[in-house]
Coordinates of C-alpha atoms in Angstrom, one line a residue:
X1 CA -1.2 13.0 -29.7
X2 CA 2.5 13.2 -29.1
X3 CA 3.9 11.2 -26.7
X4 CA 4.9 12.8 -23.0
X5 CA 8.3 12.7 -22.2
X6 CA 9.6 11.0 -19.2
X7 CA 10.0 14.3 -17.5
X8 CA 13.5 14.2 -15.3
X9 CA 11.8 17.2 -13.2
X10 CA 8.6 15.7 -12.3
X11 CA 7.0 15.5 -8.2
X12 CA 5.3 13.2 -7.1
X13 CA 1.8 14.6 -6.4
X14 CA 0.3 14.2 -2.6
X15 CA -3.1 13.6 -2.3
X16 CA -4.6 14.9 1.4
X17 CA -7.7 13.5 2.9
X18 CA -9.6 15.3 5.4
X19 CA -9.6 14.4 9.2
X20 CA -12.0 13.1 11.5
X21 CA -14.4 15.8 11.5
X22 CA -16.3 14.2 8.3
X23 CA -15.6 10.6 8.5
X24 CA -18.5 9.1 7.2
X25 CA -18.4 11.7 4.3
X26 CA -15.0 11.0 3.6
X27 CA -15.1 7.2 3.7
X28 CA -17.7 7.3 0.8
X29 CA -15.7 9.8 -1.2
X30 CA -13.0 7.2 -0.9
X31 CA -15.4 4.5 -1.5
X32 CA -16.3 6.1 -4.3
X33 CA -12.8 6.9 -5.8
X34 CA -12.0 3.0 -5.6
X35 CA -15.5 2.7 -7.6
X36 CA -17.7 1.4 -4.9
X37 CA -20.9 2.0 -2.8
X38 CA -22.4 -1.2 -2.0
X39 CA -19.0 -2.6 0.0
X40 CA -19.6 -6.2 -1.2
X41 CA -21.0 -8.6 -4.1
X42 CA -24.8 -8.1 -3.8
X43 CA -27.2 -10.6 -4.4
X44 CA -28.2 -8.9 -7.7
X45 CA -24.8 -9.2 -8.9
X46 CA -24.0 -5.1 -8.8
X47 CA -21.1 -4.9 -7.5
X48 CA -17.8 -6.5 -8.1
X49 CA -15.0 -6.4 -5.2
X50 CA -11.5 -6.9 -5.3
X51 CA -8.5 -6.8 -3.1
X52 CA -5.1 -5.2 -3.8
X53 CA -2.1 -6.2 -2.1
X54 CA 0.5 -4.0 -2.2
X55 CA 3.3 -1.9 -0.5
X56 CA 2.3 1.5 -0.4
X57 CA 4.8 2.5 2.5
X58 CA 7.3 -0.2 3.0
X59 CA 11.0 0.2 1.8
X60 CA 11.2 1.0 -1.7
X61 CA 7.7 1.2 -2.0
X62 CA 7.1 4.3 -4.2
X63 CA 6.5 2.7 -7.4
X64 CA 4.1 -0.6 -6.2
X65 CA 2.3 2.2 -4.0
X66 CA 1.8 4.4 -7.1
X67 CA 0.6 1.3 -9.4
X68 CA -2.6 1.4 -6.7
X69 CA -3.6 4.8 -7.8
X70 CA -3.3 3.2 -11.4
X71 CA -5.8 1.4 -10.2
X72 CA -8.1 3.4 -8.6
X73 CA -7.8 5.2 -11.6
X74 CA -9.1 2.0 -13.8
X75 CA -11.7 1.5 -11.2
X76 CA -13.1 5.0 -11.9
X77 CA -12.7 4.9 -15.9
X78 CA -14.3 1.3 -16.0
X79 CA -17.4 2.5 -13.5
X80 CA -17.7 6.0 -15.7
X81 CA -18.4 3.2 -18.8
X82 CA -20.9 1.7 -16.9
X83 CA -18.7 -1.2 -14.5
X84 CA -18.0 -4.6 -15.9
X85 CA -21.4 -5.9 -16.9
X86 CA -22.9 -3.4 -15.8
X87 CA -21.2 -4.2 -12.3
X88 CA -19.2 -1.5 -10.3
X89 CA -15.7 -2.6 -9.3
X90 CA -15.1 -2.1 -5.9
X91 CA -11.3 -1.9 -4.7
X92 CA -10.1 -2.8 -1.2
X93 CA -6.3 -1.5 -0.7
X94 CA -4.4 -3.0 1.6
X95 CA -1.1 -1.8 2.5
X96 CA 1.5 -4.6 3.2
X97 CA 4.6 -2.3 4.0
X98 CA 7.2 -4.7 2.9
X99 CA 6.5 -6.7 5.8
X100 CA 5.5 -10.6 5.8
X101 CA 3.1 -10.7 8.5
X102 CA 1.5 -7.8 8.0
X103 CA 1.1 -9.5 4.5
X104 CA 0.3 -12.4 5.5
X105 CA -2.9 -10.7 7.5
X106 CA -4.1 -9.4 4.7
X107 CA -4.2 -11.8 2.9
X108 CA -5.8 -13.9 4.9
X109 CA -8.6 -11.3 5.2
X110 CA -9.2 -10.9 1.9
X111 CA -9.5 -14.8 2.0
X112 CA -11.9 -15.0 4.5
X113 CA -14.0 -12.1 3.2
X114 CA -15.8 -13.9 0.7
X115 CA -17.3 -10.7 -0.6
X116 CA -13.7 -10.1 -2.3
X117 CA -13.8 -12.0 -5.4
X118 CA -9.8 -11.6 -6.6
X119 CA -7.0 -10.0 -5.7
X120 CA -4.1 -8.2 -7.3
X121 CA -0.2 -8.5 -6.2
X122 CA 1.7 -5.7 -6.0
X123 CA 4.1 -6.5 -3.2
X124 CA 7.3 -7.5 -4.7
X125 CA 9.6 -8.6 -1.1
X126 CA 6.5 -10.4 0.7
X127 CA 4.7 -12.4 -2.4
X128 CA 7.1 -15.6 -0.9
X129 CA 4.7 -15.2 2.0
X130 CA 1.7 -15.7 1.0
X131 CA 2.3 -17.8 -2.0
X132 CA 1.1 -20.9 -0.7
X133 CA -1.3 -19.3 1.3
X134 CA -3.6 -17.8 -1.3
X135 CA -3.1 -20.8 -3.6
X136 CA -4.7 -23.1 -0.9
X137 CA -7.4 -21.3 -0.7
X138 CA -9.9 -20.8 -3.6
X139 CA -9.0 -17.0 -4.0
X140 CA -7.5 -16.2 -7.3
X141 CA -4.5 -13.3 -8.4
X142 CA -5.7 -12.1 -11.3
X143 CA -2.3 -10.6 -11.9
X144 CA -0.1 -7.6 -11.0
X145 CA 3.3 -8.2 -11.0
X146 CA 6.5 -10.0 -9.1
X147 CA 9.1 -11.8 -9.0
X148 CA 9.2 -14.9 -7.2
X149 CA 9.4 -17.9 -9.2
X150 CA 8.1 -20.1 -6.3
X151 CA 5.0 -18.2 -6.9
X152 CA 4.7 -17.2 -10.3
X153 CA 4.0 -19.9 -12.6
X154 CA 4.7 -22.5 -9.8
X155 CA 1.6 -22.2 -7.9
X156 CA -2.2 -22.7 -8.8
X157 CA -4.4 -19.4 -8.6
X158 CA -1.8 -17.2 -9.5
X159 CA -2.3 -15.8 -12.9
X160 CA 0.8 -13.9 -14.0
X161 CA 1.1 -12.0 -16.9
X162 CA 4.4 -10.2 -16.2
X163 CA 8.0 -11.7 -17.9
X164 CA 8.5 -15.0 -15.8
X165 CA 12.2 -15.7 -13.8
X166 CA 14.8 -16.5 -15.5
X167 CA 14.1 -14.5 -18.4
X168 CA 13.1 -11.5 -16.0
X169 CA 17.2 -11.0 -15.6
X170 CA 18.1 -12.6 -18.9
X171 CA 16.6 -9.3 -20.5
X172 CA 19.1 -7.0 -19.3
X173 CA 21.4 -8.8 -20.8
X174 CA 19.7 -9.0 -24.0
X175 CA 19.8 -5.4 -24.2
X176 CA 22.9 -5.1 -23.0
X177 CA 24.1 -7.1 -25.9
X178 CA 21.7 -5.2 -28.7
X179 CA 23.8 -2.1 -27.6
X180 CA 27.0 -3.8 -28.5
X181 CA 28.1 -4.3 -25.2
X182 CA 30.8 -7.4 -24.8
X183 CA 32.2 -7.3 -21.0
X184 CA 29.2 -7.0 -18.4
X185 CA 29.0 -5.8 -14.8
X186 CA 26.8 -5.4 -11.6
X187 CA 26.3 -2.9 -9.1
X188 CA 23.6 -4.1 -6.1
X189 CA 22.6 -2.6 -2.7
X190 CA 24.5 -4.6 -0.1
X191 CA 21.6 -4.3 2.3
X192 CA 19.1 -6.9 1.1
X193 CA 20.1 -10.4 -0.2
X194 CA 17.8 -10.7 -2.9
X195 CA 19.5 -7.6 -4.6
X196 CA 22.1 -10.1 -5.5
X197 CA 20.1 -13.5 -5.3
X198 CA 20.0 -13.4 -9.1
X199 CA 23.8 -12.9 -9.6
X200 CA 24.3 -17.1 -11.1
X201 CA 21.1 -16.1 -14.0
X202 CA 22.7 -13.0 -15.0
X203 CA 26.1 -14.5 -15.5
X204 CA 24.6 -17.2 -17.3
X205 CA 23.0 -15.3 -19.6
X206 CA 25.8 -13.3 -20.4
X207 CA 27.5 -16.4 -21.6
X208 CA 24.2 -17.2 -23.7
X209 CA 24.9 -14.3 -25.5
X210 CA 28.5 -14.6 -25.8
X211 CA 30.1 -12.1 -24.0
X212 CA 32.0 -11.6 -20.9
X213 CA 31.2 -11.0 -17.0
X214 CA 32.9 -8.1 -15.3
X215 CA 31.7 -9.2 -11.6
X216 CA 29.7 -7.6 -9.2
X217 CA 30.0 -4.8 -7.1
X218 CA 28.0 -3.9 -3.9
X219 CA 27.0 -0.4 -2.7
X220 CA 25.2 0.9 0.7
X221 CA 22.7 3.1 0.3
X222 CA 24.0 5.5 3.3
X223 CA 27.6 6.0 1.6
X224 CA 28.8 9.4 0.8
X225 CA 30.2 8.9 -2.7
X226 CA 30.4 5.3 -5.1
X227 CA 34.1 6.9 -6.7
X228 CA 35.9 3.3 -5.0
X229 CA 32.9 1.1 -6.4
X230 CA 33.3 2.8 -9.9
X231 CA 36.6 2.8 -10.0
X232 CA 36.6 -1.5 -9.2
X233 CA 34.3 -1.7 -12.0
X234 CA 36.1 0.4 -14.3
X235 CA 39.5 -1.2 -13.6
X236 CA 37.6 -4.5 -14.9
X237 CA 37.2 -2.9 -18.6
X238 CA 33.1 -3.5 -18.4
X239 CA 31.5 -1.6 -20.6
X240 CA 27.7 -1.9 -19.7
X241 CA 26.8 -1.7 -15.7
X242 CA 23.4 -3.4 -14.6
X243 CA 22.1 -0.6 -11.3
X244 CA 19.8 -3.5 -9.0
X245 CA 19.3 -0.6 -6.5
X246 CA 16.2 1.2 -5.4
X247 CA 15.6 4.3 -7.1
X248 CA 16.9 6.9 -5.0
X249 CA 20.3 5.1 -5.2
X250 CA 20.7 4.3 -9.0
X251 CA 21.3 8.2 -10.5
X252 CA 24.0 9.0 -7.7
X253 CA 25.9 5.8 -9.0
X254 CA 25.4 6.3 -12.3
X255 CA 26.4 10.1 -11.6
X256 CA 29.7 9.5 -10.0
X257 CA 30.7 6.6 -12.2
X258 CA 30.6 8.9 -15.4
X259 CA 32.9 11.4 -13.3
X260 CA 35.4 9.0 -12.5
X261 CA 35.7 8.5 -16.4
X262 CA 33.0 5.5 -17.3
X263 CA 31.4 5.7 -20.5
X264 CA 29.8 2.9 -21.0
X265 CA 26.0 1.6 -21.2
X266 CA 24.1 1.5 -17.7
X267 CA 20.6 -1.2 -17.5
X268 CA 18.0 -0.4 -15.2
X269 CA 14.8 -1.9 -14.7
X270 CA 11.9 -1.5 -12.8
X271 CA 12.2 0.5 -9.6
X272 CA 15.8 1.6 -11.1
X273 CA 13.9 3.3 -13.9
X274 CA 13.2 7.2 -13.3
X275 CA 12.8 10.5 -14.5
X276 CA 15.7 11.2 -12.0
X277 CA 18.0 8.6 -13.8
X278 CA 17.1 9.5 -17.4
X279 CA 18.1 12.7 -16.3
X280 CA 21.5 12.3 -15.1
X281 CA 24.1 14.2 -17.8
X282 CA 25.8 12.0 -20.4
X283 CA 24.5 8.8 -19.4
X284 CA 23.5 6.5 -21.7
X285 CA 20.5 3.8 -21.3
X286 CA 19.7 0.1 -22.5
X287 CA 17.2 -2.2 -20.4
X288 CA 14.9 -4.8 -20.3
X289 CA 10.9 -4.2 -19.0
X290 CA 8.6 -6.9 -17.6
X291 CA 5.5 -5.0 -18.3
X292 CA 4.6 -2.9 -21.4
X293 CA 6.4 0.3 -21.9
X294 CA 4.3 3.2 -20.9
X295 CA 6.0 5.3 -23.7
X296 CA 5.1 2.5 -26.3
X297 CA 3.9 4.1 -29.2
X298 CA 0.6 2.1 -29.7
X299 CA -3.4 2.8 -30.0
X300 CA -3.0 0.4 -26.0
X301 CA -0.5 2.3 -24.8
X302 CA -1.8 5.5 -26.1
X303 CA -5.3 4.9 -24.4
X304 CA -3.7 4.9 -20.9
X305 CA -1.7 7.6 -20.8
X306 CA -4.9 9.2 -22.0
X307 CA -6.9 7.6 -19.2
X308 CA -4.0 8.6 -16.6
X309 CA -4.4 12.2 -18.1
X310 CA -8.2 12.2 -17.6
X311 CA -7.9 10.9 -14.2
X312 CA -5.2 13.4 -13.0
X313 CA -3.1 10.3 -12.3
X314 CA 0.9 12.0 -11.0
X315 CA 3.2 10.7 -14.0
X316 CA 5.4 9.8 -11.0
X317 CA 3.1 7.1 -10.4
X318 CA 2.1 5.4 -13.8
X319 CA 5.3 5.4 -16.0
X320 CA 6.7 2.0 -14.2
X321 CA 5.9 -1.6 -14.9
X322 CA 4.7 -2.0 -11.3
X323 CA 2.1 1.2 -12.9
X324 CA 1.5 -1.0 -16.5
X325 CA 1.4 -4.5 -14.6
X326 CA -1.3 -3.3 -13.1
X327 CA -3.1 -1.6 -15.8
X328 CA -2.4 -4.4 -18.1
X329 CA -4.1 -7.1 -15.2
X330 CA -7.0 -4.7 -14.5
X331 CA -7.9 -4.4 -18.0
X332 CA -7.5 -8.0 -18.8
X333 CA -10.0 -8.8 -15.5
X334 CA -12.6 -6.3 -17.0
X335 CA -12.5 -7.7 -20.8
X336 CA -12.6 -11.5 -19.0
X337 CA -15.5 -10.9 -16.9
X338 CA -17.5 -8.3 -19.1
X339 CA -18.8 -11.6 -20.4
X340 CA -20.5 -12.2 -17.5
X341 CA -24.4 -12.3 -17.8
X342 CA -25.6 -9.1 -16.5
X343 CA -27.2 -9.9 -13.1
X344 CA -25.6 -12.5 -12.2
X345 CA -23.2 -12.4 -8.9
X346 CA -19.5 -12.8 -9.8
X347 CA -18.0 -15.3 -7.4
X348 CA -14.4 -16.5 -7.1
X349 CA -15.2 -19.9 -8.9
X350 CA -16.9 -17.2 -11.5
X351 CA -13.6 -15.3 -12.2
X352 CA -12.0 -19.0 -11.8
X353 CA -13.8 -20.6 -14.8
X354 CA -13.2 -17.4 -16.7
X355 CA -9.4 -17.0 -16.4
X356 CA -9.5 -20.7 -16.9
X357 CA -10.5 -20.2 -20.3
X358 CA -8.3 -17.4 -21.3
X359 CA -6.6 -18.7 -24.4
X360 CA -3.8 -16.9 -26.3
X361 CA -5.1 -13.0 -25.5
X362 CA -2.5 -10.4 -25.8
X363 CA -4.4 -7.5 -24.9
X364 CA -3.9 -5.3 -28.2
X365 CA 0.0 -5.8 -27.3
X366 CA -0.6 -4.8 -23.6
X367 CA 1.0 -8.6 -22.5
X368 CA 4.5 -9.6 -23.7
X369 CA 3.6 -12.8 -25.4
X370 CA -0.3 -14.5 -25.9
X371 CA -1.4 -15.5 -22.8
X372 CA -3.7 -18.8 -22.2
X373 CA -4.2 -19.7 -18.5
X374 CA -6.0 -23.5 -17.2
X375 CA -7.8 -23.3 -14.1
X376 CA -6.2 -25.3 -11.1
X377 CA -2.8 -25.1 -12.7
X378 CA 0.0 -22.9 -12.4
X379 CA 0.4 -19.9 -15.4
X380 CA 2.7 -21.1 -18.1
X381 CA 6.0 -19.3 -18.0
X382 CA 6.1 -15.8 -19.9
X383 CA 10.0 -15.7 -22.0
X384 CA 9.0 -12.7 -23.5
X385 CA 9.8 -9.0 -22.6
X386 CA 10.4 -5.2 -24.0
X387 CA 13.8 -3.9 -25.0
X388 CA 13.9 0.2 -24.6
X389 CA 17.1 2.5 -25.1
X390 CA 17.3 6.4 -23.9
X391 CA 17.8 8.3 -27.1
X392 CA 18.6 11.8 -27.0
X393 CA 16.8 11.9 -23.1
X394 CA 13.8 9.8 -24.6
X395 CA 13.0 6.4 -23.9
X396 CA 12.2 4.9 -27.0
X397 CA 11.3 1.1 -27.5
X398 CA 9.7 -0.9 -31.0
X399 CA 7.3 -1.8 -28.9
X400 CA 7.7 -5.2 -30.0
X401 CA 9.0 -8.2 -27.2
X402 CA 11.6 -10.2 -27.3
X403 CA 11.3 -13.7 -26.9
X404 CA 14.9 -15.0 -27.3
X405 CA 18.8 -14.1 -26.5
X406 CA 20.6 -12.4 -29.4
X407 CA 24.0 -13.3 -29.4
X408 CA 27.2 -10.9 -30.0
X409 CA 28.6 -10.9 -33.6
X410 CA 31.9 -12.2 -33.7

């Protein structure tokens, strides 16, 4: 089967739920499009539930919200096969809107619902939150994806299988430098501090690879035009221009940099990552991703697109790492706890025992590196990520990860 392209003209599908009028017909239809009926884990071991925090609606939420209909679409596929065990997977979505006490109330009713047996983390700005929250309780994250490195592979119950801080900036560099780039720049929203929080990492990793930094630049999202920000960076000679902006703000850059004259190599990762971008004339691509590529040529890969296709998933919302994060973790929780014996309840300390001994699994090359997880310690640190390039207005990758720096010839 050929391999969709990452469509510059693609909308986001809306999905409409009826109103009042049928409420408790429509509650079970969604029930039953998260994959459950029974609403918690029965006493013959039927049913397995588990949470999802994520921001659905919250600022730049579009991608984290549509890695939850990844999910949903998992939950469906997995429950068509039979469930985990012969176990139904129930999820419970709650929506976290960017906001730390509105995540920090979910979370703490997804502790103190007993019924939920794990949880996955999709809620990039808030994780911080509830980092120590969750891990002193005895509810695990059985993955998703973030950023944090106070959470991620610093706290127990938090099993991360998404490229770990620093290396999470280190490999925009990396591809920077595979594209020959020598003199390296930044342009981040000036609106939120941790769009610039990682400035120190990404110079240092552009001296790891031997090349030079052409500073940072901050933009607001509400300006009319970016021709004075372009213009600073060009006057600095870079060559290659890492966009940490939200997606809506990345392709109008990019757009009027290449008319004031740039013709260098942007990076974009995650959220920066779009149809929209890819699409933007005479621009020219070279990133890092934290989860596997979704346009990965490989029998993994190929099986979820084709599960998204079957599912009528929007492309909009499953070509993103937030959409393969959390593919990659719901896949790894149902191979983990297929073991199960049929019949018997899964329990938090059930799912703990089993991530616990999780040693060296890659997922047919849906992980970056071999994963092995100990239970009541944090994740080991992931190095490892997935270089990609736009060529010819495809993204194209090796689909092998990276584990190291490469360094500039001389």
């Amino acid at each position: 089967m050929p391999l969709p392209r990452f469509s510059p003209t693609r909308r986001l599908a809306m999905r409409r739920y009826g109103l009042v009028a049928m409420t408790m017909v429509a509650l079970s239809a969604v029930l039953a499009a998260c994959g459950g009926g029974a609403g918690s884990n029965d006493p013959n071991g039927s049913t397995v539930k588990i949470g999802v925090l994520a921001n659905v609606t919250g600022t730049v939420g579009k991608q984290e919200g549509g890695a939850t209909r990844v999910l949903e679409a998992w939950a469906r596929n997995v429950n068509a096969r039979g469930g985990i065990g012969g176990r139904e997977v129930e999820l419970v979505i709650k929506d976290t809107r960017a906001d730390a006490p509105t995540t920090a109330a979910a979370a703490e009713e997804f502790i103190a619902d007993e019924s939920v047996v794990g949880v996955f983390s999709l809620t990039f700005s808030t994780e911080g939150s509830v980092g120590q929250q969750i891990a002193d309780s005895d509810l695990p994250v059985v993955g998703g994806a973030g950023f944090n490195p106070k959470v991620w592979g610093a706290l127990p119950n938090w099993y991360g299988i998404t490229t770990s801080f620093p290396n999470v900036t280190g490999i925009q560099v990396w591809a920077a430098a595979e594209a020959g780039a020598t003199k390296l720049s930044q342009i981040s929203c000036a609106e939120d501090p941790s769009c610039v929080a990682s400035e120190s990492t990404f110079k240092s990793a552009v001296d790891e690879v031997g090349a030079s930094y052409a500073g940072l630049v901050k933009v607001a999202a509400t300006a009319p035009n970016y021709t004075a920000e372009c213009l600073a960076i060009a006057d600095r000679g870079a060559d290659f221009i890492q966009l940490g902006l939200a997606e809506a703000i990345a392709p109008r850059v990019a757009e009027d940099c290449i008319r004031q004259g740039y013709t260098g190599s942007f990076g974009a990762s995650s959220n920066s990552l779009t149809g929209t971008l890819t699409s933007v004339p005479g621009i020219q691509l070279n990133g890092g991703l934290n989860a596997f590529p979704w346009f990965m040529e490989s029998p993994a890969a190929q099986n979820y697109r084709d599960v998204m296709a079957a599912q009528k998933v929007s492309e909009d919302d499953w070509s993103s790492t937030p959409a393969t994060a959390a593919w990659a973790s719901a896949k790894l929780f149902e191979k983990t706890m297929s073991g199960v014996v049929s019949g018997t309840t899964i329990t938090r300390d059930t799912v703990q025992d089993a991530y616990g001994a999780i040693k060296d699994e890659t997922l047919d090359g849906l992980l970056p590196q071999p994963v092995t997880f100990t239970r009541g310690e944090p994740s080991p640190r992931i190095d490892c990520a997935w270089l990609y390039k736009l060529e010819n207005g495809t993204l194209v990758t090796s689909g092998e990860p990276q584990c190291s720096a490469p360094k500039i010839a001389s």
